[in-house]
């Protein structure tokens, strides 16, 4: 049996309660803030010696000095004067918050007794992990390793409470620049993919890369050291990059090159363009149009277009011709026709829609294709995530870092809505999806106007766990995120925190010592809150075994902007690797750039079996050049005889 | 962890009160009484005594030169607490607790040396108690019952006189446990021991080269006339000449006064202590001055840290305060 490291003490002024107790230790004890300890009671209750588990939340130290002035006097006012031959009596007193009582009833104040450092088994019991680490019904997901006083114990989250259905969602807070938030998510995803219980089915992750190259190299190995490897070993997670990652990125405004930092030729095999047409965008017009844009009249016209115009043959006696609107270009032609008709008749309204409303909606909708150029194709071409055929243990990264804010919102809203729709219908391809969103305070702020994205995030936070749609969200300032979003996150991780943030009311439940520890956390350390843990726990996690964004950018520099033909060929080769640049140049010799891009988009959309023929069919057949040759001269007619009576 | 050796089951005042009122219907309990240490101490009359100077021919002041370094390894002190729990007639029944401990300094930190001694006893004036009452108490308390009138045939029945008698018995017991610990140290250790108080009460302790007694109270001053002026005029880091203290009931020791704090602005006794060491044989007499200087430097080194907030901090060294705090915690 190990020796006790402290003793419980209680006084009338500082009594113990069922949720808090105090103990003192030797001056050289390894106890610190966040250390888990076990108290063995002295007296049996109902025949059982009580054991109480607690975590140190506060520490005090003092000597027998009655006032600091006595020390000044003792040194004659000279701090550097002779050192006293005896050190004053000194105490290390700690306050611990109770994690668990064994037995749980009757719940009594913590008894006097010896205090021991918790070993790994104690940690399991203290954090109630014993309930979900049983063989046969194991649902533990390692989140890191608890380290204190020589005890190393992996800490597990309960998959039922992290990924549903009991509770779900994860929120990560921490200051920027310490690689905590993104690294923690990368590590945790790897851990989830390794330990996700078989009985819960399949799982995939959709990550939105909203800034820089953070998530652009998840399939490339990163640099980790022996200490990291030890943590991986302890958590039984392979120290490897993700084996199956698929990237999606919109085009740049030129429609040729992909708008991502992962554009190096060597890495393009799993990068797919993300392109949406009018149909996809109009469903989420609310995301891109603000309240001033969409009054009741405009809303009515947009609904009319969605119901009666989009993807249908639309005829009207007033219009010059029938319209089938499938793209922004078609829509603009339809608007022009309607307005021309109104001008011709000198009328102010058409089908109850006022001409001003029509002009306004035309202006706003047409504007979308400009604001989201690269993502939204004028011609209705669509290249999307593989909704319906998601793969187990696969990470889908959508790189929206290069997009305007509106376009980011659009991508986010549409992707998440589609995920929800497919999960509701159980036809996504996997049963659980983790959606990782950084900068949550931008998408779901605590104040500001109600936006579509915020409403959608609230919906996921409150109902997603029943569907298997789990939100992993990160932000620098948790206090600035909508309360219902963070409140519904069953699990919360905290990296190093800013002092101002810690001063906000949301952190009032933490002791000053815990706040100090949070403000000085090292890289790779997290504070974890989880439904099974009655108090926050500090853990260490390894560096993710994936290439860091900035390393990836230097190792795989961005490709130079490709020529139109090179870019198109790259896309088409995904469908038919045998295609050559010479063939492409021949086929498109007489085509404009727009025609070539339209043909490419059609290939991506239709994915034909015979790409060569399908692509060529979009262009006029070119005539092979031939050198002019003189036509063979017919043999000269014989000269007429001079005596021919019929000759003229 | 050290165990406590007590001379009987640990008693506390409230338990004893409850038991005695059950055993002796005539007992009247008292509540809220101060301890006798607060009400009785300091009743000895101040006095001056002459002493034979053995360093030179008259008492002089010497500057203690040189660096003050730690010379003591451990500190010994004892405590006592006497509380009247009830009266049987005019006879006070006093619960007395005495304790002594040696605190050993290792790496500048204090640790308890061996087992501290603690005794709980009940002090009763048998001469003023009915035989039945005494017999009843004796049955219940056994060896812990102490007769405070034993050997005092002339004591009067004034409750204060009986209370003082109890106090002195407790004091005697306290000196006894201190003496036992000091003797253990002298028998088993080889480093210097700082004893709070005189050392002449025990022969083995008084002749040991390991023990230094440091007396803080000066109800008796060993100087008269011009010598008294010299003692009271000692400046910081000055000591008096060494003199000899002899007593018919005690062992002869060598002693000197030492000023361990600057007395400017304070009363003449401020920072004044009297050191006692073993009286040397004739062959070591010449070294007595050097020995006094060495020991004085050791004592001066103990002046920091201050023993505040104890009111006697000008004379008390921190090691002794530590002993007192330790004993307060365990008694």
Short mmCIF file of N, CA and C in Angstrom, two decimals, chain A residues 280-416:
data_model
loop_
_atom_site.label_atom_id
_atom_site.label_comp_id
_atom_site.label_asym_id
_atom_site.label_seq_id
_atom_site.Cartn_x
_atom_site.Cartn_y
_atom_site.Cartn_z
N UNK A 280 -29.08 24.72 -56.42
CA UNK A 280 -28.51 24.52 -55.09
C UNK A 280 -28.50 25.81 -54.28
N UNK A 281 -28.23 26.90 -55.03
CA UNK A 281 -28.07 28.18 -54.33
C UNK A 281 -29.42 28.76 -53.93
N UNK A 282 -30.39 28.63 -54.83
CA UNK A 282 -31.66 29.28 -54.57
C UNK A 282 -32.36 28.71 -53.34
N UNK A 283 -32.09 27.45 -53.04
CA UNK A 283 -32.66 26.86 -51.84
C UNK A 283 -32.17 27.58 -50.58
N UNK A 284 -31.00 28.17 -50.70
CA UNK A 284 -30.40 28.81 -49.53
C UNK A 284 -30.21 30.30 -49.75
N UNK A 285 -31.11 30.87 -50.55
CA UNK A 285 -30.99 32.30 -50.85
C UNK A 285 -31.02 33.11 -49.57
N UNK A 286 -31.74 32.58 -48.59
CA UNK A 286 -31.87 33.30 -47.31
C UNK A 286 -30.50 33.54 -46.67
N UNK A 287 -29.56 32.61 -46.93
CA UNK A 287 -28.23 32.74 -46.35
C UNK A 287 -27.51 33.96 -46.91
N UNK A 288 -27.74 34.19 -48.20
CA UNK A 288 -26.96 35.23 -48.88
C UNK A 288 -27.68 36.58 -48.94
N UNK A 289 -28.95 36.56 -48.68
CA UNK A 289 -29.70 37.80 -48.76
C UNK A 289 -30.08 38.22 -47.35
N UNK A 290 -29.80 39.50 -47.05
CA UNK A 290 -30.11 39.92 -45.69
C UNK A 290 -31.56 40.37 -45.59
N UNK A 291 -31.94 40.74 -44.40
CA UNK A 291 -33.35 41.05 -44.16
C UNK A 291 -33.84 42.22 -45.00
N UNK A 292 -32.94 43.16 -45.27
CA UNK A 292 -33.35 44.29 -46.11
C UNK A 292 -33.65 43.81 -47.53
N UNK A 293 -32.88 42.81 -47.95
CA UNK A 293 -33.09 42.30 -49.31
C UNK A 293 -34.42 41.57 -49.41
N UNK A 294 -34.67 40.74 -48.41
CA UNK A 294 -35.83 39.86 -48.54
C UNK A 294 -36.97 40.38 -47.69
N UNK A 295 -37.72 41.32 -48.24
CA UNK A 295 -38.96 41.67 -47.57
C UNK A 295 -40.01 40.68 -48.05
N UNK A 296 -41.23 40.87 -47.63
CA UNK A 296 -42.28 39.90 -47.97
C UNK A 296 -42.51 39.81 -49.47
N UNK A 297 -42.39 40.95 -50.14
CA UNK A 297 -42.66 40.95 -51.59
C UNK A 297 -41.55 40.19 -52.32
N UNK A 298 -40.32 40.48 -51.95
CA UNK A 298 -39.21 39.80 -52.61
C UNK A 298 -39.24 38.31 -52.32
N UNK A 299 -39.60 38.01 -51.09
CA UNK A 299 -39.68 36.60 -50.71
C UNK A 299 -40.73 35.88 -51.56
N UNK A 300 -41.82 36.57 -51.79
CA UNK A 300 -42.89 35.97 -52.60
C UNK A 300 -42.41 35.71 -54.03
N UNK A 301 -41.66 36.65 -54.59
CA UNK A 301 -41.16 36.46 -55.95
C UNK A 301 -40.15 35.31 -56.01
N UNK A 302 -39.27 35.25 -55.00
CA UNK A 302 -38.28 34.15 -54.99
C UNK A 302 -39.01 32.81 -54.90
N UNK A 303 -40.02 32.77 -54.06
CA UNK A 303 -40.80 31.53 -53.96
C UNK A 303 -41.46 31.19 -55.30
N UNK A 304 -41.96 32.23 -55.96
CA UNK A 304 -42.58 32.01 -57.28
C UNK A 304 -41.58 31.40 -58.24
N UNK A 305 -40.38 31.96 -58.24
CA UNK A 305 -39.34 31.44 -59.15
C UNK A 305 -39.02 29.99 -58.80
N UNK A 306 -38.86 29.72 -57.51
CA UNK A 306 -38.52 28.35 -57.10
C UNK A 306 -39.62 27.36 -57.50
N UNK A 307 -40.88 27.81 -57.34
CA UNK A 307 -42.02 26.92 -57.58
C UNK A 307 -42.32 26.74 -59.06
N UNK A 308 -42.23 27.86 -59.80
CA UNK A 308 -42.77 27.84 -61.15
C UNK A 308 -41.76 27.98 -62.28
N UNK A 309 -40.61 28.48 -61.95
CA UNK A 309 -39.66 28.79 -63.02
C UNK A 309 -38.50 27.81 -63.05
N UNK A 310 -37.94 27.56 -61.89
CA UNK A 310 -36.70 26.79 -61.80
C UNK A 310 -36.90 25.36 -62.31
N UNK A 311 -36.07 24.99 -63.27
CA UNK A 311 -36.06 23.63 -63.82
C UNK A 311 -37.38 23.21 -64.46
N UNK A 312 -38.14 24.20 -64.88
CA UNK A 312 -39.41 23.88 -65.54
C UNK A 312 -39.46 24.67 -66.85
N UNK A 313 -40.30 24.18 -67.76
CA UNK A 313 -40.52 24.96 -68.99
C UNK A 313 -41.57 26.01 -68.64
N UNK A 314 -41.16 27.27 -68.71
CA UNK A 314 -42.05 28.35 -68.28
C UNK A 314 -42.50 29.15 -69.50
N UNK A 315 -43.78 29.28 -69.61
CA UNK A 315 -44.31 30.06 -70.74
C UNK A 315 -45.26 31.12 -70.20
N UNK A 316 -45.31 32.20 -70.92
CA UNK A 316 -46.23 33.29 -70.55
C UNK A 316 -46.52 34.06 -71.83
N UNK A 317 -47.76 34.41 -72.07
CA UNK A 317 -48.08 35.11 -73.32
C UNK A 317 -47.31 36.41 -73.49
N UNK A 318 -46.95 36.99 -72.35
CA UNK A 318 -46.24 38.27 -72.43
C UNK A 318 -44.80 38.12 -72.90
N UNK A 319 -44.26 36.95 -72.61
CA UNK A 319 -42.83 36.77 -72.86
C UNK A 319 -42.57 36.41 -74.32
N UNK A 320 -41.37 36.74 -74.77
CA UNK A 320 -41.02 36.49 -76.17
C UNK A 320 -40.94 35.01 -76.48
N UNK A 321 -40.52 34.21 -75.48
CA UNK A 321 -40.29 32.80 -75.78
C UNK A 321 -40.45 31.99 -74.49
N UNK A 322 -40.59 30.69 -74.61
CA UNK A 322 -40.59 29.85 -73.42
C UNK A 322 -39.19 29.84 -72.80
N UNK A 323 -39.15 29.66 -71.47
CA UNK A 323 -37.85 29.61 -70.77
C UNK A 323 -37.75 28.34 -69.95
N UNK A 324 -36.56 27.75 -69.95
CA UNK A 324 -36.26 26.66 -69.01
C UNK A 324 -35.04 27.12 -68.22
N UNK A 325 -35.28 27.50 -66.97
CA UNK A 325 -34.22 28.13 -66.16
C UNK A 325 -33.50 27.06 -65.34
N UNK A 326 -32.24 26.85 -65.68
CA UNK A 326 -31.44 25.88 -64.94
C UNK A 326 -30.14 26.48 -64.43
N UNK A 327 -29.89 27.72 -64.85
CA UNK A 327 -28.63 28.34 -64.44
C UNK A 327 -28.86 29.83 -64.21
N UNK A 328 -27.84 30.44 -63.63
CA UNK A 328 -27.95 31.88 -63.42
C UNK A 328 -28.10 32.61 -64.75
N UNK A 329 -27.43 32.11 -65.79
CA UNK A 329 -27.55 32.74 -67.10
C UNK A 329 -28.98 32.66 -67.61
N UNK A 330 -29.59 31.46 -67.43
CA UNK A 330 -30.99 31.29 -67.84
C UNK A 330 -31.89 32.23 -67.05
N UNK A 331 -31.60 32.32 -65.75
CA UNK A 331 -32.45 33.15 -64.90
C UNK A 331 -32.37 34.61 -65.33
N UNK A 332 -31.15 35.03 -65.67
CA UNK A 332 -31.00 36.43 -66.08
C UNK A 332 -31.76 36.68 -67.39
N UNK A 333 -31.72 35.72 -68.28
CA UNK A 333 -32.46 35.86 -69.54
C UNK A 333 -33.95 35.94 -69.27
N UNK A 334 -34.41 35.15 -68.32
CA UNK A 334 -35.84 35.17 -67.95
C UNK A 334 -36.23 36.53 -67.38
N UNK A 335 -35.38 37.04 -66.48
CA UNK A 335 -35.66 38.36 -65.90
C UNK A 335 -35.71 39.44 -66.99
N UNK A 336 -34.75 39.37 -67.90
CA UNK A 336 -34.71 40.37 -68.97
C UNK A 336 -36.00 40.33 -69.79
N UNK A 337 -36.44 39.13 -70.08
CA UNK A 337 -37.65 38.97 -70.89
C UNK A 337 -38.85 39.54 -70.15
N UNK A 338 -38.95 39.24 -68.86
CA UNK A 338 -40.08 39.74 -68.07
C UNK A 338 -40.06 41.27 -68.05
N UNK A 339 -38.90 41.83 -67.80
CA UNK A 339 -38.82 43.29 -67.69
C UNK A 339 -39.08 43.96 -69.04
N UNK A 340 -38.57 43.33 -70.11
CA UNK A 340 -38.82 43.89 -71.44
C UNK A 340 -40.32 43.88 -71.74
N UNK A 341 -40.96 42.83 -71.33
CA UNK A 341 -42.40 42.73 -71.57
C UNK A 341 -43.15 43.82 -70.82
N UNK A 342 -42.72 44.05 -69.59
CA UNK A 342 -43.38 45.07 -68.78
C UNK A 342 -43.19 46.44 -69.39
N UNK A 343 -41.97 46.68 -69.87
CA UNK A 343 -41.68 47.99 -70.48
C UNK A 343 -42.52 48.17 -71.74
N UNK A 344 -42.62 47.09 -72.50
CA UNK A 344 -43.36 47.16 -73.75
C UNK A 344 -44.83 47.51 -73.46
N UNK A 345 -45.36 46.90 -72.41
CA UNK A 345 -46.76 47.17 -72.09
C UNK A 345 -46.92 48.42 -71.23
N UNK A 346 -45.79 48.94 -70.84
CA UNK A 346 -45.78 50.07 -69.92
C UNK A 346 -46.61 49.76 -68.68
N UNK A 347 -46.38 48.56 -68.16
CA UNK A 347 -47.13 48.11 -66.99
C UNK A 347 -46.22 48.15 -65.76
N UNK A 348 -46.83 48.22 -64.59
CA UNK A 348 -46.05 48.30 -63.35
C UNK A 348 -45.94 46.96 -62.62
N UNK A 349 -46.77 46.03 -62.98
CA UNK A 349 -46.69 44.75 -62.28
C UNK A 349 -46.94 43.59 -63.22
N UNK A 350 -46.38 42.44 -62.79
CA UNK A 350 -46.55 41.23 -63.57
C UNK A 350 -46.87 40.09 -62.59
N UNK A 351 -48.03 39.54 -62.81
CA UNK A 351 -48.49 38.45 -61.92
C UNK A 351 -48.39 38.87 -60.45
N UNK A 352 -48.86 40.03 -60.15
CA UNK A 352 -48.91 40.66 -58.81
C UNK A 352 -47.55 41.12 -58.31
N UNK A 353 -46.49 40.86 -59.04
CA UNK A 353 -45.17 41.30 -58.58
C UNK A 353 -44.84 42.64 -59.21
N UNK A 354 -44.53 43.63 -58.37
CA UNK A 354 -44.25 44.97 -58.87
C UNK A 354 -42.91 44.98 -59.59
N UNK A 355 -42.82 45.84 -60.57
CA UNK A 355 -41.61 45.89 -61.38
C UNK A 355 -40.37 46.20 -60.53
N UNK A 356 -40.58 47.03 -59.49
CA UNK A 356 -39.43 47.38 -58.64
C UNK A 356 -38.94 46.16 -57.88
N UNK A 357 -39.91 45.34 -57.45
CA UNK A 357 -39.53 44.11 -56.73
C UNK A 357 -38.79 43.17 -57.68
N UNK A 358 -39.29 43.10 -58.90
CA UNK A 358 -38.63 42.20 -59.87
C UNK A 358 -37.20 42.66 -60.12
N UNK A 359 -37.04 43.98 -60.30
CA UNK A 359 -35.69 44.51 -60.54
C UNK A 359 -34.78 44.22 -59.34
N UNK A 360 -35.33 44.41 -58.15
CA UNK A 360 -34.51 44.22 -56.94
C UNK A 360 -34.08 42.75 -56.80
N UNK A 361 -35.03 41.84 -57.00
CA UNK A 361 -34.69 40.42 -56.86
C UNK A 361 -33.69 40.00 -57.94
N UNK A 362 -33.90 40.56 -59.15
CA UNK A 362 -32.95 40.22 -60.22
C UNK A 362 -31.55 40.68 -59.84
N UNK A 363 -31.51 41.90 -59.33
CA UNK A 363 -30.22 42.47 -58.95
C UNK A 363 -29.55 41.61 -57.88
N UNK A 364 -30.33 41.24 -56.84
CA UNK A 364 -29.73 40.50 -55.73
C UNK A 364 -29.30 39.08 -56.16
N UNK A 365 -30.17 38.42 -56.92
CA UNK A 365 -29.83 37.04 -57.31
C UNK A 365 -28.67 36.99 -58.29
N UNK A 366 -28.71 37.93 -59.24
CA UNK A 366 -27.61 37.95 -60.21
C UNK A 366 -26.28 38.22 -59.52
N UNK A 367 -26.42 39.02 -58.48
CA UNK A 367 -25.23 39.40 -57.72
C UNK A 367 -24.57 38.19 -57.04
N UNK A 368 -25.41 37.20 -56.73
CA UNK A 368 -24.87 36.02 -56.00
C UNK A 368 -23.79 35.35 -56.83
N UNK A 369 -24.04 35.20 -58.09
CA UNK A 369 -23.06 34.48 -58.91
C UNK A 369 -21.76 35.26 -59.02
N UNK A 370 -21.85 36.58 -58.82
CA UNK A 370 -20.61 37.37 -58.82
C UNK A 370 -19.91 37.25 -57.47
N UNK A 371 -20.73 37.37 -56.39
CA UNK A 371 -20.14 37.32 -55.04
C UNK A 371 -19.54 35.95 -54.74
N UNK A 372 -20.13 34.94 -55.30
CA UNK A 372 -19.66 33.58 -55.01
C UNK A 372 -19.02 32.96 -56.25
N UNK A 373 -18.44 33.80 -57.07
CA UNK A 373 -17.86 33.28 -58.31
C UNK A 373 -16.80 32.23 -57.97
N UNK A 374 -16.83 31.18 -58.72
CA UNK A 374 -15.91 30.07 -58.41
C UNK A 374 -16.65 28.97 -57.71
N UNK A 375 -17.55 29.35 -56.80
CA UNK A 375 -18.37 28.35 -56.13
C UNK A 375 -19.67 28.14 -56.89
N UNK A 376 -20.23 29.24 -57.33
CA UNK A 376 -21.50 29.17 -58.04
C UNK A 376 -21.24 29.28 -59.53
N UNK A 377 -21.72 28.31 -60.27
CA UNK A 377 -21.49 28.33 -61.71
C UNK A 377 -22.69 28.94 -62.42
N UNK A 378 -22.41 29.83 -63.33
CA UNK A 378 -23.49 30.46 -64.09
C UNK A 378 -24.31 29.44 -64.86
N UNK A 379 -23.61 28.39 -65.28
CA UNK A 379 -24.27 27.45 -66.18
C UNK A 379 -24.97 26.30 -65.47
N UNK A 380 -25.06 26.36 -64.18
CA UNK A 380 -25.78 25.33 -63.44
C UNK A 380 -25.00 24.08 -63.18
N UNK A 381 -23.73 24.07 -63.52
CA UNK A 381 -22.92 22.88 -63.27
C UNK A 381 -22.79 22.65 -61.78
N UNK A 382 -22.78 21.37 -61.37
CA UNK A 382 -22.71 21.05 -59.95
C UNK A 382 -21.66 19.97 -59.70
N UNK A 383 -20.79 20.26 -58.73
CA UNK A 383 -19.87 19.23 -58.26
C UNK A 383 -19.95 19.29 -56.75
N UNK A 384 -20.37 18.21 -56.13
CA UNK A 384 -20.78 18.29 -54.73
C UNK A 384 -20.12 17.19 -53.91
N UNK A 385 -20.34 17.27 -52.59
CA UNK A 385 -19.90 16.19 -51.72
C UNK A 385 -20.70 14.93 -52.07
N UNK A 386 -20.14 13.77 -51.78
CA UNK A 386 -20.84 12.53 -52.16
C UNK A 386 -21.97 12.17 -51.19
N UNK A 387 -22.94 13.07 -51.06
CA UNK A 387 -24.06 12.78 -50.17
C UNK A 387 -24.71 11.48 -50.61
N UNK A 388 -24.88 10.56 -49.70
CA UNK A 388 -25.46 9.27 -50.05
C UNK A 388 -24.42 8.18 -50.14
N UNK A 389 -23.17 8.57 -50.32
CA UNK A 389 -22.14 7.53 -50.39
C UNK A 389 -20.94 7.92 -49.53
N UNK A 390 -21.22 8.49 -48.38
CA UNK A 390 -20.14 8.80 -47.43
C UNK A 390 -19.50 7.49 -46.96
N UNK A 391 -18.20 7.55 -46.72
CA UNK A 391 -17.47 6.33 -46.31
C UNK A 391 -17.12 6.40 -44.82
N UNK A 392 -17.10 5.23 -44.23
CA UNK A 392 -16.76 5.12 -42.81
C UNK A 392 -15.31 5.56 -42.59
N UNK A 393 -15.09 6.24 -41.46
CA UNK A 393 -13.74 6.67 -41.05
C UNK A 393 -13.07 7.54 -42.12
N UNK A 394 -13.84 8.36 -42.76
CA UNK A 394 -13.29 9.24 -43.79
C UNK A 394 -13.49 10.69 -43.36
N UNK A 395 -12.48 11.49 -43.65
CA UNK A 395 -12.59 12.91 -43.35
C UNK A 395 -12.84 13.65 -44.66
N UNK A 396 -13.90 14.43 -44.68
CA UNK A 396 -14.22 15.27 -45.83
C UNK A 396 -13.88 16.71 -45.45
N UNK A 397 -12.89 17.25 -46.10
CA UNK A 397 -12.48 18.62 -45.78
C UNK A 397 -12.99 19.54 -46.87
N UNK A 398 -13.70 20.55 -46.46
CA UNK A 398 -14.20 21.54 -47.41
C UNK A 398 -13.41 22.81 -47.18
N UNK A 399 -12.61 23.16 -48.14
CA UNK A 399 -11.71 24.30 -47.97
C UNK A 399 -12.43 25.56 -48.45
N UNK A 400 -12.88 26.34 -47.49
CA UNK A 400 -13.57 27.59 -47.83
C UNK A 400 -12.75 28.78 -47.39
N UNK A 401 -11.48 28.55 -47.09
CA UNK A 401 -10.64 29.62 -46.56
C UNK A 401 -10.53 30.78 -47.54
N UNK A 402 -10.58 30.48 -48.83
CA UNK A 402 -10.39 31.55 -49.82
C UNK A 402 -11.69 32.21 -50.24
N UNK A 403 -12.80 31.83 -49.64
CA UNK A 403 -14.09 32.38 -50.07
C UNK A 403 -14.47 33.60 -49.26
N UNK A 404 -15.32 34.40 -49.85
CA UNK A 404 -15.89 35.53 -49.12
C UNK A 404 -16.77 34.98 -48.01
N UNK A 405 -17.04 35.86 -47.05
CA UNK A 405 -17.81 35.43 -45.89
C UNK A 405 -19.18 34.89 -46.29
N UNK A 406 -19.84 35.57 -47.23
CA UNK A 406 -21.17 35.14 -47.66
C UNK A 406 -21.11 33.73 -48.24
N UNK A 407 -20.09 33.53 -49.06
CA UNK A 407 -19.96 32.23 -49.71
C UNK A 407 -19.66 31.15 -48.70
N UNK A 408 -18.85 31.49 -47.68
CA UNK A 408 -18.58 30.52 -46.61
C UNK A 408 -19.88 30.13 -45.93
N UNK A 409 -20.70 31.15 -45.66
CA UNK A 409 -21.99 30.87 -45.01
C UNK A 409 -22.83 29.95 -45.87
N UNK A 410 -22.81 30.22 -47.17
CA UNK A 410 -23.62 29.42 -48.09
C UNK A 410 -23.15 27.95 -48.06
N UNK A 411 -21.84 27.77 -48.13
CA UNK A 411 -21.30 26.41 -48.14
C UNK A 411 -21.69 25.70 -46.85
N UNK A 412 -21.49 26.42 -45.78
CA UNK A 412 -21.75 25.84 -44.47
C UNK A 412 -23.23 25.45 -44.34
N UNK A 413 -24.09 26.39 -44.70
CA UNK A 413 -25.53 26.15 -44.55
C UNK A 413 -25.97 24.97 -45.41
N UNK A 414 -25.52 24.96 -46.62
CA UNK A 414 -26.02 23.93 -47.53
C UNK A 414 -25.48 22.55 -47.15
N UNK A 415 -24.18 22.50 -46.85
CA UNK A 415 -23.59 21.19 -46.53
C UNK A 415 -24.23 20.61 -45.29
N UNK A 416 -24.37 21.43 -44.27
CA UNK A 416 -24.91 20.90 -43.02
C UNK A 416 -26.37 20.51 -43.20
#
